[in-house]
Structures are given as structure tokens and as C-alpha cells.
Coordinates of C-alpha atoms (C1' of nucleotides) in Angstrom, one line a residue:
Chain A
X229 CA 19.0 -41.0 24.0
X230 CA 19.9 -37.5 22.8
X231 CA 23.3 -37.0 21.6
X232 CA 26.4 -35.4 23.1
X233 CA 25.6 -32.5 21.0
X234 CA 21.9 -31.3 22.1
X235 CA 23.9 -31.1 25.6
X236 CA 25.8 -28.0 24.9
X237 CA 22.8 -26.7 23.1
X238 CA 20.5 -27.2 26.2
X239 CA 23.5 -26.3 28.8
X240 CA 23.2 -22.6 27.5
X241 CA 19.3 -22.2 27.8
X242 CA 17.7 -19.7 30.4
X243 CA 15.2 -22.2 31.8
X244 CA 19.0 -24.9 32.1
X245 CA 21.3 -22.8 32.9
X246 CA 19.8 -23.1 36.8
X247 CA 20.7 -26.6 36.4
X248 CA 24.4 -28.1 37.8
X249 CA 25.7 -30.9 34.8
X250 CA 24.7 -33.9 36.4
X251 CA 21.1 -32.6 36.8
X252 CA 21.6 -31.8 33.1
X253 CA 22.8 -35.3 32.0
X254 CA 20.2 -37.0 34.1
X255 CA 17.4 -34.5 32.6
X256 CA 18.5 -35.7 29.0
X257 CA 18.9 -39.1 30.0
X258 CA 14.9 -39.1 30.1
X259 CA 14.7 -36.9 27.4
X260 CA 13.0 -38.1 23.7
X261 CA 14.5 -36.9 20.2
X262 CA 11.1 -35.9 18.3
X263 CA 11.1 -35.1 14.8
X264 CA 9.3 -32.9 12.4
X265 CA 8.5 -33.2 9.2
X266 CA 7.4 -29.8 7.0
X267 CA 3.2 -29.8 8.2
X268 CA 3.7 -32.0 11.1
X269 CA 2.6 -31.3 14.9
X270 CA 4.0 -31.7 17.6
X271 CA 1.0 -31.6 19.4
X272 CA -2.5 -30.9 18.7
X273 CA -4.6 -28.3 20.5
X274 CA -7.8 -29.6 23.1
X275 CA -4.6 -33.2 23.4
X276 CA -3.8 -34.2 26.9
X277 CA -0.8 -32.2 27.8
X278 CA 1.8 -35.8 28.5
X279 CA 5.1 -33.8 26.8
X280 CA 7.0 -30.6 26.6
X281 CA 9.1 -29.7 24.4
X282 CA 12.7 -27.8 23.5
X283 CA 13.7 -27.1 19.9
X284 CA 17.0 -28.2 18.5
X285 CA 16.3 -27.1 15.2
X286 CA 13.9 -25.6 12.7
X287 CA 10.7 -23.5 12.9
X288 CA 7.2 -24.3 14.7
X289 CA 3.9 -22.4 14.7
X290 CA 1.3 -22.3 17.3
X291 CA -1.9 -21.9 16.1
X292 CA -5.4 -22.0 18.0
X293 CA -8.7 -22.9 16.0
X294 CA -11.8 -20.7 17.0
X295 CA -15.1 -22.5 17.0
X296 CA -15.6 -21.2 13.9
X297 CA -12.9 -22.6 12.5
X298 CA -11.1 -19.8 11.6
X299 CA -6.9 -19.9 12.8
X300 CA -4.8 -17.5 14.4
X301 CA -0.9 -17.7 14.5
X302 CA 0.1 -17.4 18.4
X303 CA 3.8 -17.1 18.4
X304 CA 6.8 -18.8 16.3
X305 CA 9.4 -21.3 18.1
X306 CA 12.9 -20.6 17.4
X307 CA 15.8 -22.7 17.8
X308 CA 16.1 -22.7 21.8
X309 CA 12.7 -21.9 22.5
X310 CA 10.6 -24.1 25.1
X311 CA 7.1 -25.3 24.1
X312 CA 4.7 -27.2 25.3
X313 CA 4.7 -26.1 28.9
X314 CA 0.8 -26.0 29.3
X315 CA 0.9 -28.6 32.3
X316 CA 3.8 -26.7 34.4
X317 CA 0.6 -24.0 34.4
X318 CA -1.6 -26.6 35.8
X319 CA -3.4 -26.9 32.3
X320 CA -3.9 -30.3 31.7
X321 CA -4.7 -30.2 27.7
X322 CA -2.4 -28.0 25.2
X323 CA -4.5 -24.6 24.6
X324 CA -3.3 -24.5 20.7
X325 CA -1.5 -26.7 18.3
X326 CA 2.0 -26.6 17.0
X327 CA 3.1 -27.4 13.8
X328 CA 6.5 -27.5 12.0
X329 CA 6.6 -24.7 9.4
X330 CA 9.9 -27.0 8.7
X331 CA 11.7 -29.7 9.1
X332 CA 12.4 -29.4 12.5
X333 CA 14.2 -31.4 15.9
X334 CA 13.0 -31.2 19.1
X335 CA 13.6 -32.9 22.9
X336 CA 10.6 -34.3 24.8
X337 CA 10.0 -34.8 27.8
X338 CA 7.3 -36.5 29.9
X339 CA 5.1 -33.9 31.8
X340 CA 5.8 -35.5 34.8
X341 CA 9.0 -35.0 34.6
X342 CA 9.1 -31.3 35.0
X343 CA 8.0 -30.9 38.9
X344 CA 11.2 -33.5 39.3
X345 CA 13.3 -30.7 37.4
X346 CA 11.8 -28.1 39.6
X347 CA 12.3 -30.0 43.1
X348 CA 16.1 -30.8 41.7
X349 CA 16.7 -27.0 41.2
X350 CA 14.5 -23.8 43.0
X351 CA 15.6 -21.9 40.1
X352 CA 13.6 -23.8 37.7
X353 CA 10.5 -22.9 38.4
X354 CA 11.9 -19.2 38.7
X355 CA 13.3 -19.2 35.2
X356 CA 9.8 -20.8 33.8
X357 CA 7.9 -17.6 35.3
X358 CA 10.0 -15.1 33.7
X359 CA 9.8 -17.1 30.5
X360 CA 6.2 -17.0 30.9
X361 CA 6.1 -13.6 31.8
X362 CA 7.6 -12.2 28.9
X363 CA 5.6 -14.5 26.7
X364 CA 2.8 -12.4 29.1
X365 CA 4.2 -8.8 28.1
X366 CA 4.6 -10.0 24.2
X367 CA 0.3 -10.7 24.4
X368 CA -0.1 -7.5 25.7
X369 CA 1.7 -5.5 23.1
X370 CA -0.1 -7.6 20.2
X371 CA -3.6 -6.6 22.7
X372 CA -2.4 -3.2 22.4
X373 CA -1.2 -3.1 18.5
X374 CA -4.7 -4.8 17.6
X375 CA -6.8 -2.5 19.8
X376 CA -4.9 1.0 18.7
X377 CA -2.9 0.5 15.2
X378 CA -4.1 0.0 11.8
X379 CA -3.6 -3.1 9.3
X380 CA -0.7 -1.5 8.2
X381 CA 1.7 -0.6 11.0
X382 CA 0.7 -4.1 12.6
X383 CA 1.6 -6.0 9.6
X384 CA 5.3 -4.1 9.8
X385 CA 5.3 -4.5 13.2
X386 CA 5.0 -8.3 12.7
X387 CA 7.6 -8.9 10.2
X388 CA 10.3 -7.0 11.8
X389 CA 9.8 -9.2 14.9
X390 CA 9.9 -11.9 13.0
X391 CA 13.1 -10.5 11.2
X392 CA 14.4 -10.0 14.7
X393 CA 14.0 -13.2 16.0
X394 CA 15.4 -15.4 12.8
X395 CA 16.6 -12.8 10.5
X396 CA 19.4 -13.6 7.7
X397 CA 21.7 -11.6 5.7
X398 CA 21.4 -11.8 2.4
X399 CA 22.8 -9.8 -0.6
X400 CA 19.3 -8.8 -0.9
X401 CA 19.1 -7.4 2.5
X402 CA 17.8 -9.5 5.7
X403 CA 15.4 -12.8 4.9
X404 CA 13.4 -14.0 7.2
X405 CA 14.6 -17.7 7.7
X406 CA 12.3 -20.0 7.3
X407 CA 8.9 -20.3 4.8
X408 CA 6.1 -18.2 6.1
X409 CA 3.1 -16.9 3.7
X410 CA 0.9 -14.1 2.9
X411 CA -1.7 -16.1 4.8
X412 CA 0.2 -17.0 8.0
X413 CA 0.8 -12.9 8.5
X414 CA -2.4 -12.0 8.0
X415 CA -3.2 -14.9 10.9
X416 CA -0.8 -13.2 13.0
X417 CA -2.2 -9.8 12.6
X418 CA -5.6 -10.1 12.8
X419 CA -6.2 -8.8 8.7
X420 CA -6.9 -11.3 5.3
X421 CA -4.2 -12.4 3.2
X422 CA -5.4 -10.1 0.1
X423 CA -4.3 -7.3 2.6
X424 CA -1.5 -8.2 3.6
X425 CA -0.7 -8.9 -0.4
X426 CA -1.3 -5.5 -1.2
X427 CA 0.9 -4.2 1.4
X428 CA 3.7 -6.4 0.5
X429 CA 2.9 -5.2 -3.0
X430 CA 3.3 -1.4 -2.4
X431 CA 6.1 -2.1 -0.3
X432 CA 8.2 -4.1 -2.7
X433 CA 7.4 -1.1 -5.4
X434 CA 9.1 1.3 -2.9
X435 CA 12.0 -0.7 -2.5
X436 CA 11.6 -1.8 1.2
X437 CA 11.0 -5.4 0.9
X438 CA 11.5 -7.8 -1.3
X439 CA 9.1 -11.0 -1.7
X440 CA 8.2 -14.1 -3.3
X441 CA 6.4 -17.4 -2.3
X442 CA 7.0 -18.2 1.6
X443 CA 9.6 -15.3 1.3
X444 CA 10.0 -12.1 2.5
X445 CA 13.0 -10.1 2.5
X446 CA 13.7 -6.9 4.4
X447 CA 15.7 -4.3 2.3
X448 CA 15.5 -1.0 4.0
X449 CA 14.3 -1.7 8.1
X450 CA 14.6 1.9 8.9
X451 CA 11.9 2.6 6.5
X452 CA 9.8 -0.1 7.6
X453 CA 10.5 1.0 11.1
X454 CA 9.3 4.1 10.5
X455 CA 5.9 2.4 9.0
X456 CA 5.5 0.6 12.1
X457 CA 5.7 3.3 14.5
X458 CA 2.5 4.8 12.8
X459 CA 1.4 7.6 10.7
X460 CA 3.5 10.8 11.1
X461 CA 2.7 12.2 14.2
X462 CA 1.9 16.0 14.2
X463 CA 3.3 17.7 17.3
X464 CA 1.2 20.5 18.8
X465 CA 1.0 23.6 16.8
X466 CA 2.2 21.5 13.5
X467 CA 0.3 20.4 10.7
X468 CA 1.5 18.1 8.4
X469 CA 2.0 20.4 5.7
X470 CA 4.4 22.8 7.8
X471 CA 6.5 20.3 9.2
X472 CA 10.1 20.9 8.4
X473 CA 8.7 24.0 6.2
X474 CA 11.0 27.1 7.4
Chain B
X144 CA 0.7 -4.3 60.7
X145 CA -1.9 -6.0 58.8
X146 CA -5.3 -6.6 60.7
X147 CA -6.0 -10.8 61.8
X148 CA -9.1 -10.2 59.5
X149 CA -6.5 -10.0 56.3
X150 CA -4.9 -13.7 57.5
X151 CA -8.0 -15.6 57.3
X152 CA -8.5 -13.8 53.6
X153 CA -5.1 -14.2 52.9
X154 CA -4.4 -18.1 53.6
X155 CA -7.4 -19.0 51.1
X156 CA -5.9 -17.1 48.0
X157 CA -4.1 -20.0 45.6
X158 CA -1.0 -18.4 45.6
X159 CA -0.5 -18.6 49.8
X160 CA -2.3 -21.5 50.1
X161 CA 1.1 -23.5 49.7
X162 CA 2.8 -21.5 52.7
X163 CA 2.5 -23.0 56.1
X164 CA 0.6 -21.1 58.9
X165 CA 3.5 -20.1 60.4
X166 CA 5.2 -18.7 57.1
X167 CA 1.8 -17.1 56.5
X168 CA 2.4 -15.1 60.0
X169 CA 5.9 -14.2 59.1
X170 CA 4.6 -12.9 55.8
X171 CA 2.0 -10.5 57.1
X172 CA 4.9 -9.0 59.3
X173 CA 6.2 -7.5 56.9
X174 CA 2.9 -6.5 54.5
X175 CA 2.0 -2.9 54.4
X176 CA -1.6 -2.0 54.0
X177 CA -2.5 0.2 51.2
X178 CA -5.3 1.9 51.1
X179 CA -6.1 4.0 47.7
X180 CA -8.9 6.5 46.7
X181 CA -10.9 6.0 43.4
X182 CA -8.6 7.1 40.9
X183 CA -5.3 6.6 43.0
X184 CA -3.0 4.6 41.4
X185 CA -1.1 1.8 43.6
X186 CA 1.6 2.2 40.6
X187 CA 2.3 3.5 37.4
X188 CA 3.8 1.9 34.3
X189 CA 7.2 2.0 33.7
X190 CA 8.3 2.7 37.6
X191 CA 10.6 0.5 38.9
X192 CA 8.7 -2.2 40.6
X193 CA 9.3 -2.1 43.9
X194 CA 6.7 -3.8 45.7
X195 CA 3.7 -6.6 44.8
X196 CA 0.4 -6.8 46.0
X197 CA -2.9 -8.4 47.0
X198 CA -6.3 -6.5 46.7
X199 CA -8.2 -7.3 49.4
X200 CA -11.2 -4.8 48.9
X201 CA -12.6 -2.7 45.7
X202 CA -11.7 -3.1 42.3
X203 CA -8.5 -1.8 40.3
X204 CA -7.9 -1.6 36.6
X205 CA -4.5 -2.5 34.8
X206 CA -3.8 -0.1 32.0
X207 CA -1.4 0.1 29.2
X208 CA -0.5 3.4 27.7
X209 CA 0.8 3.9 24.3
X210 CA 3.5 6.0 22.9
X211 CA 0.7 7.9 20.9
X212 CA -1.2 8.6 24.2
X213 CA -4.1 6.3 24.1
X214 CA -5.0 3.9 26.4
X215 CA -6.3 0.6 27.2
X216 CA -7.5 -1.6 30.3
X217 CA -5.0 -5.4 30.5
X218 CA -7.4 -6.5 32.9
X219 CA -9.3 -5.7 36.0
X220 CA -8.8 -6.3 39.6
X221 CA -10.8 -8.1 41.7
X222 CA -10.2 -9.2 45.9
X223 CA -8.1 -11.3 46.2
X224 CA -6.3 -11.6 43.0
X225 CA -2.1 -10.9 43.1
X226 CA -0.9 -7.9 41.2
X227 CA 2.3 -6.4 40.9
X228 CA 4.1 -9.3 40.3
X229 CA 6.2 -7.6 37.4
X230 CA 9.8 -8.1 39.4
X231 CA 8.7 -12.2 39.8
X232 CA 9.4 -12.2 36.0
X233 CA 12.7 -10.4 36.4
X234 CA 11.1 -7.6 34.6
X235 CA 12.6 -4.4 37.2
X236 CA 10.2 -1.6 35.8
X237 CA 6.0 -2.1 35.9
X238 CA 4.9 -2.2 32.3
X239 CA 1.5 -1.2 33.4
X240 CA -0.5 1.1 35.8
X241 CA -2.6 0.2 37.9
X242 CA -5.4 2.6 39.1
X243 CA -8.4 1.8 41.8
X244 CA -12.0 2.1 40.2
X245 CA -13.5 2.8 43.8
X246 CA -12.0 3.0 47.3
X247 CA -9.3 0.1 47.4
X248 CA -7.7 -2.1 49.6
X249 CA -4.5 -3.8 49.0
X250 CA -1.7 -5.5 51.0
X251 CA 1.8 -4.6 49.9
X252 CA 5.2 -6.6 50.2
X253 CA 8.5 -5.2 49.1
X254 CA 9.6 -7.1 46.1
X255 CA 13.1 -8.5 47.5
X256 CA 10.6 -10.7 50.0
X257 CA 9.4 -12.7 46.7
X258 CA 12.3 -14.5 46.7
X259 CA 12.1 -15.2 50.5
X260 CA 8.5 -16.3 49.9
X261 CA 9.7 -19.0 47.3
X262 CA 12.5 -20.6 48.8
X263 CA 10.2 -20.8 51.7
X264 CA 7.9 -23.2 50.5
X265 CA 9.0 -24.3 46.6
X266 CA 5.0 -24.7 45.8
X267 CA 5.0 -20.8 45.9
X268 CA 6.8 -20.0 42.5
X269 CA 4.8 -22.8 41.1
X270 CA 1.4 -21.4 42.4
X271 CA 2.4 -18.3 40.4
X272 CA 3.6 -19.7 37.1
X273 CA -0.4 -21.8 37.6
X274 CA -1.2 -17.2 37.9
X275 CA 0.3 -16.0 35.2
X276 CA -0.6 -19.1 32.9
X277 CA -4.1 -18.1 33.1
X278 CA -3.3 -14.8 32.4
X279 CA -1.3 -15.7 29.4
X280 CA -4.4 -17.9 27.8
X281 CA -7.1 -14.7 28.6
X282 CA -4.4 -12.7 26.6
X283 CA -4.4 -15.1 24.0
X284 CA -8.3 -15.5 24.0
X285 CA -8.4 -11.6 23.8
X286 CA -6.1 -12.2 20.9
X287 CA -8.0 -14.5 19.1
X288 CA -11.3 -12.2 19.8
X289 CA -9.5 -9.2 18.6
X290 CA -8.3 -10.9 15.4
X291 CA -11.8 -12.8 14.5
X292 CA -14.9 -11.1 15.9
X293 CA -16.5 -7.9 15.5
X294 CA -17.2 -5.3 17.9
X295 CA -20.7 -6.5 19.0
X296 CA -19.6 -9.7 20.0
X297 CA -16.0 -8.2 21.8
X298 CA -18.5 -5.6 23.8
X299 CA -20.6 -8.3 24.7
X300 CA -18.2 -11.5 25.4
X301 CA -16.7 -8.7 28.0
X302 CA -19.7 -7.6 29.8
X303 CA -20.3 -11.5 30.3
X304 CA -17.1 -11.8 32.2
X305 CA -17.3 -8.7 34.1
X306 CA -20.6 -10.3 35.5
X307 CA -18.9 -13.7 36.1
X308 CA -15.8 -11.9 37.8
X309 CA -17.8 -9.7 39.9
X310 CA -21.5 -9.9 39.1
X311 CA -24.1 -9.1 42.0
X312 CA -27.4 -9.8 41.8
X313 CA -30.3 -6.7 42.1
X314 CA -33.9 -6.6 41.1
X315 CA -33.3 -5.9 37.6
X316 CA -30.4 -9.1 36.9
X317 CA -27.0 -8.8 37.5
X318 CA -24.7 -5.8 38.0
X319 CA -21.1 -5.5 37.2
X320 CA -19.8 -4.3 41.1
X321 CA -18.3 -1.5 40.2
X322 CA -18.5 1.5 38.7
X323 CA -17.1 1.5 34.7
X324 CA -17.9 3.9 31.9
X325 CA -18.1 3.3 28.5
X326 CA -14.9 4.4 27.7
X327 CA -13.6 1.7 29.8
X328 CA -15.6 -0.9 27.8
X329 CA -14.2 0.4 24.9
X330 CA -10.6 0.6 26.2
X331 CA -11.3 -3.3 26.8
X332 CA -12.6 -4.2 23.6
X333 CA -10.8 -1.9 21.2
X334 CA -13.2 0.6 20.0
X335 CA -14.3 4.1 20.6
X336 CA -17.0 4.6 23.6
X337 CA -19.4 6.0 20.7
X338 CA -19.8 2.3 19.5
X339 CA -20.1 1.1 22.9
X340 CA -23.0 3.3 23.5
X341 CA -25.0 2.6 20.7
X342 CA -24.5 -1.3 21.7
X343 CA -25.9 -1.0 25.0
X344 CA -28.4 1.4 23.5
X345 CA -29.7 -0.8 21.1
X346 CA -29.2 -3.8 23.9
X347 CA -31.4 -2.0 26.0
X348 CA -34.3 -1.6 23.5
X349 CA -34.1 -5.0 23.3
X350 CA -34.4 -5.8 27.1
X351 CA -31.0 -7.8 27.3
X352 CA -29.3 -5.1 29.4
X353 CA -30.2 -1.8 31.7
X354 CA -27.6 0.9 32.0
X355 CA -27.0 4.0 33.0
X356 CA -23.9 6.4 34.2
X357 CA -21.0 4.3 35.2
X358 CA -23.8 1.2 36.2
X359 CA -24.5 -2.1 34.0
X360 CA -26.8 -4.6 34.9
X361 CA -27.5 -7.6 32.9
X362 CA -31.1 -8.8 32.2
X363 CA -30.7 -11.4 29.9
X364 CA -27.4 -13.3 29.9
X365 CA -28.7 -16.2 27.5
X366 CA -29.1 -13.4 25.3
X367 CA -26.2 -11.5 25.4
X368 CA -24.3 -15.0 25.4
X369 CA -26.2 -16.0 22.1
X370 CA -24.7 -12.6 20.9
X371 CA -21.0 -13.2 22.3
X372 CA -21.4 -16.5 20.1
X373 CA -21.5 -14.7 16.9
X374 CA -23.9 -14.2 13.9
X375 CA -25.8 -17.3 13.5
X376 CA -24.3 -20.4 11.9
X377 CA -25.7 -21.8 9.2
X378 CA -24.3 -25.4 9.1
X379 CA -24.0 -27.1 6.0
X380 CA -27.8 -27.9 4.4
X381 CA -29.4 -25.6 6.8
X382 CA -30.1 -21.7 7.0
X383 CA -30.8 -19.7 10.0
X384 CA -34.4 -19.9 8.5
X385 CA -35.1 -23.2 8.7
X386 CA -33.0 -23.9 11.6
X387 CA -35.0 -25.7 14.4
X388 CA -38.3 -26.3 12.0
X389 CA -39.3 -30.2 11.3
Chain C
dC271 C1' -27.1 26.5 40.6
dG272 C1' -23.3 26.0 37.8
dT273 C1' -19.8 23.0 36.2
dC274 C1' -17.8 18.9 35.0
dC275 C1' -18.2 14.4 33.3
dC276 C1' -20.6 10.9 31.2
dG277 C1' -23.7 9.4 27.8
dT278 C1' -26.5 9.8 23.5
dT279 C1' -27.3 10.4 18.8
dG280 C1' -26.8 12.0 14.0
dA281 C1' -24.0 12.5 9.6
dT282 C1' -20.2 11.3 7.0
dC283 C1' -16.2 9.0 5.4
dC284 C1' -12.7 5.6 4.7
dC285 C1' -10.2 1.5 5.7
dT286 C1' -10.3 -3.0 4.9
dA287 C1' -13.1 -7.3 4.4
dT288 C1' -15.3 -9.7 0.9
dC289 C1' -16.2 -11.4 -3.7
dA290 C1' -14.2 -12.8 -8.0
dA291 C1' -10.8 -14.2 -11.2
dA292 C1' -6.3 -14.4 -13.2
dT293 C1' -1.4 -15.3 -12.8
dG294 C1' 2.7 -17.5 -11.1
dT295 C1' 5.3 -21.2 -9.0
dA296 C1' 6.9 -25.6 -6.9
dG297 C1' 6.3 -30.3 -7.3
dT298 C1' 4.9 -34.8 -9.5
dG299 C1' 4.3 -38.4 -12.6
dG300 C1' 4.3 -39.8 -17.2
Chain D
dC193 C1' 11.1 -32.4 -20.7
dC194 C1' 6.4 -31.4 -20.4
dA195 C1' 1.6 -31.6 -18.8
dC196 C1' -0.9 -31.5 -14.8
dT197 C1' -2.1 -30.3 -10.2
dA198 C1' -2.1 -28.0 -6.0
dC199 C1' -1.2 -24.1 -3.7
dA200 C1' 0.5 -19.1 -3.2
dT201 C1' 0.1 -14.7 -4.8
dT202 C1' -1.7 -10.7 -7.2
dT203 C1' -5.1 -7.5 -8.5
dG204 C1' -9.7 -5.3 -9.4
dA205 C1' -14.4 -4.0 -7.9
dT206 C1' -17.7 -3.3 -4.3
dA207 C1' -19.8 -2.8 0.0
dG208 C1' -20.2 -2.1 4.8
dG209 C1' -18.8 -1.8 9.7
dG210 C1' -17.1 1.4 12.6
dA211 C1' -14.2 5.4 13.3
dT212 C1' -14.5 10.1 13.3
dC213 C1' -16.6 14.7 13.7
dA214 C1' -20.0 17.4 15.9
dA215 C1' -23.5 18.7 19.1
dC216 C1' -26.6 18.1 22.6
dG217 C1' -28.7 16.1 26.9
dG218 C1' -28.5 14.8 31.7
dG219 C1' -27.1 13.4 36.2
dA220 C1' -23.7 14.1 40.2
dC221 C1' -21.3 16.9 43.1
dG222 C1' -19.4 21.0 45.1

DNA sequence: CGTCCCGTTGATCCCTATCAAATGTAGTGG
DNA sequence: CCACTACATTTGATAGGGATCAACGGGACG
């Protein structure tokens, strides 16, 4: 049984906090302590959906395999983040895999469970769909980025997101907080890892990021902010070349 | 007040089929009918969302603009498919417009009856999480498509499910129901209408497809699936020459 | 019958995938 | 402590898929 402790973690997530305390203690009473290691899954895409999932601790990639094998990085789970939630959709197999990019803690649950949290609270089910729904709006904008922006402002786009979901300070300037590489960016913005490289190359030469292997650290977001929001727009009766000229 | 012809459409949509005859009644008291011209928009993105909706006849397309002005289509529309639902998620503002292709149909309720609708009957919210989770996997299939596939098979994976959606079948194959330009294609697939209309040019020399101002018909799905599958594999031992020989 | 949209087609260019190879870094076992 | 291995990263060279620019053709509708 999970400790005292994953209690006042789970107390203060969105989808719990519909939840009285005795609901909450007799959720966790059912609730399995799954760990992690670095490579390991928590589940693997095409399984029968029989868990979901909250994370404790640590850092988890979805990934879905095309048919041709290639991979593409879904969305990261932070700390806090539900996962796993394919059969509260009425899927009955998990559409991707997830994998601990870290050694990481999570709760399980039985799927059944879940229409027993749902019947116990009408909020439940409420707080799942705007969870789902934002989850919704955050595939639209990566539809959006992939159809309309180039390699470049996508792959700045990406890792100030990621920045802004686990970002650290460091002397340096802000690390992002667990290992992620060259290849799992390019798999998140739809471009090869020798891009995404070369980027991180020119970048690092002009001072706004610094980065090693499985690090990246951002020194100067404004700058990279101002990458991701695209090539310098020229206003009507501007050319590039005037601008800011008289 | 609604017609009795919209009940007997209504009550066999998933998301009402949970609500008792009775609540189903109560519901339509308080629907508005909406009827929209091509080009007529039943929202626009970023208005506060005040009201949800179910087509009932004609097709509308769900569009995203960008900050740099361009555009491009989240989904289409079809009878009898919920839309509107932004304020379900908690999210107060549409993050989308929606705009009928031809002469539309909808029924409209005012969004503070959601609620109403869901503690009615506690299947409801669940019925629209089961909603939105398919529209959170074609997102991520889009995703994945986007990421790994090149234009030819994009253009042609989304004919294909045009034709499943809302197919009808003529003398020459099947038709897409409504009317849709290339631009729209493109807008869908994430490339310039120029590349659309060489596709469906070259297509068309080939026999797979016969087009024409705001009209697609299909002639050959087998073929234009074969295509939406990719450049031929060649497994291990095997090349698309000798494939099938022996 | 003219105008507006939509579609077609050519020519050109450039971003970025691909191919290829070297370098660097953590971890492991002797 | 070092050699060895596995994996991550860097960097160069090349080619090609599509975007972009430009112009024309054609059907629908007032």
C-alpha cells in the first residue's frame, strides 16, 4: 500500500482534488506502487489497457511506433501527470508506449477501478475531460507548428516547453531536468537528429544554449523565444532592410 | 423549438444515447436551431464559447488560424457529430472557428446547460471523454503522419478518410459529399494547394481519382490505399523487384 | 458577358533529409 | 587505472522533394 506520503502528493492533483479524503484513502487503498527503472515501460503500445497510472516521481515518454518502425515522441509525463487513461476513453489497448527516461515512481490502478472513482464523485469524470482536452489543444498546436513552421522554430518551440514544464536553475542558466537527446527532439518535432545537432550547434556558438550528452541548457530564453516565434515578420510597407532604419 | 424529426436523430448520437427519453425531451426545450449559409461561420476562434452544438445537416470545417495569418482545417464536420464542446473542457474562449462548407444545420444549447446535461445522467460526461478520446488519437495519428510521411501519402491517407467519413457512391466511384478545394486539402495535409494539384493531376492520369472544381471522386481506393501505405517495402532478402515472383 | 475563384502547369531555389565518417563520453570489466 | 565497448554527438558533402514565384486556363454565377 502506498505510503502516507503519495497522499498529500495525490490530494493536490486536478483530476483528486474532486475527491472528499475518505474517497481519497479508499482510492489509494487499491492503488499499486510501480517502479521504473532508466529504459523501462510502464506499458507497451497495441497491450490491453488493465492499469492507469499517476507519477510520483521521475520522467516518462510516450512514444508510438509507425508500421514502419520509425518512433515519434507523443508528450513527456511530469511529476503529477496522469497516464495511462486509454480505457476511461473506451480504448481498450494503450495507443503508444511509455517508457521511463528515468528512474521513476508511479501509482497504478486497475482499469476497472476508474468508473468506481467516477460513480463516487461527478466531478471525476469532469476533471478527466478537461485534462483530455488540453492534452486535445496541445495536438493541435504541434498539428499547426508541423503544418506551418520550419525545423527551426519547431525545434525551439519544443525545448522551451519542455523547459517550461521541468525547467531548473542552474548557474548556467535553466536545464532541462531530466536526460533527453538529440534523437528524442528530433522525434518530437518531426526532423532527424543531425538537424537538430546543427541547430543546437549554431545555437550554443551564439550563446543561447548550452549542451552536452542528454543535456540541454537554456542561457538566454528571450532569444530563443524570439527564434520560435518565426522569422522576422515584415509589416506592410517594410522590408527587412528598412526596418528600424530612420 | 426544435422539429420531432431532430429527436429521433438526436437520441441515436453516442453522446445522448445515455440520457433517458424524458431528459432527451427536456433537452430539445431548450436547443436552438441554427441554420448557416456556406461560408457562415457557427463561431469563431477565440470568442468566448457560449454555446455547443450538434450538426444535423451539411458539412462544417474546424479551422485554426495562426498568428502569421495562415490557416489550417482541425477536422471536418459531419451530421451528427458534437462540436463546440470547448467550455466542457473548462476552456471559456473557442480555440477554433468553425465555418459551414454548404448550407448547414446545427442544434445549439447554451453552454451553462452542459453541466445540467451531466449531472442528469453521469454516463453523459463519460460519453464525451469516449468524444474527445478519439479526437485526441486522430490528432496524434495526424502527428505521427505529419512527422514520418511525405506529402503524397498525407494527400492521399486524407482523401481516404474523407470518403470513409462521408463518401457517396456515383457512376464514376466514390465522391467526397461536399464541396472542398484544393486549398482545403492542403490546409489538411500541410502543403501548398500547388502540390495538391499536381497529385490529383498525376492521380488522375493514372485512373485512381476524377476531379474537378471543388468535386473528388475516388475510382480506385485499393490504389490510392497502396499509396497512403507508403513507397514499397523491401523486407529483408527481397526487393520490390522480385517481390511476388517464385 | 465579364468577373471572380478555382485549378493547372512551368521554372527555379533552398531547406533539410540522407549518406558517411570522425570524435567524444559514460560505463564496464580486467 | 586503462582498454574496450556502446552509444551520443558533431560535421561535411550531396541530392532531392516541395515550396515559391509566375502566368495562364476555365467554369460558375451575377
Amino acid at each position: 500500500m502506498p505510503s502516507q506520503l503519495s497522499r498529500s502528493l495525490i490530494k493536490n492533483l486536478d483530476l483528486f482534488r474532486a475527491l472528499p479524503d475518505d474517497a481519497l484513502d479508499a482510492a489509494l487503498q487499491h492503488a499499486q506502487v510501480c517502479r521504473l527503472a532508466e529504459g523501462e515501460a510502464a506499458f507497451h503500445q497495441g497491450e490491453e489497457a488493465t492499469r492507469f497510472f499517476v507519477l510520483l516521481h521521475g520522467h516518462l515518454k510516450v512514444v508510438q511506433i509507425t508500421p514502419e518502425g520509425e518512433q515519434i515522441v507523443v508528450r513527456y509525463v511530469n511529476p503529477g501527470d496522469v497516464f495511462g487513461i486509454a480505457r476511461a476513453m473506451r480504448r481498450s489497448h494503450y495507443p503508444a508506449s511509455t517508457i521511463a527516461v528515468q528512474e521513476s515512481i508511479a501509482l497504478a490502478w486497475p482499469s476497472s477501478e476508474w468508473d468506481q472513482f467516477v460513480s463516487g464523485n461527478p466531478h471525476f469524470a469532469s476533471n478527466a475531460l478537461q485534462t483530455v482536452g488540453q492534452r486535445l489543444q496541445d495536438a493541435h498546436s504541434r498539428i499547426r507548428e508541423l503544418s506551418t513552421e520550419e525545423v527551426e522554430q519547431r525545434v525551439a518551440r519544443a525545448i522551451l516547453r519542455l523547459v517550461d514544464q521541468s525547467g531548473e536553475e542552474t548557474p548556467e542558466g535553466i536545464q532541462i531536468n531530466f536526460p533527453i537527446t538529440r534523437q528524442d527532439i528530433a522525434e518530437m518535432t518531426g526532423t532527424t537528429l543531425h538537424t537538430v545537432s546543427r541547430l543546437l550547434s549554431a545555437w550554443k556558438e551564439r550563446g543561447l544554449v548550452n549542451s552536452g550528452r542528454k543535456r540541454i541548457v537554456v542561457c538566454a530564453m528571450d532569444e530563443l523565444i524570439r527564434l520560435a516565434e518565426g522569422p522576422a515578420q515584415t509589416p506592410a510597407g517594410q522590408s527587412a532592410a528598412t526596418r528600424g532604419v530612420g
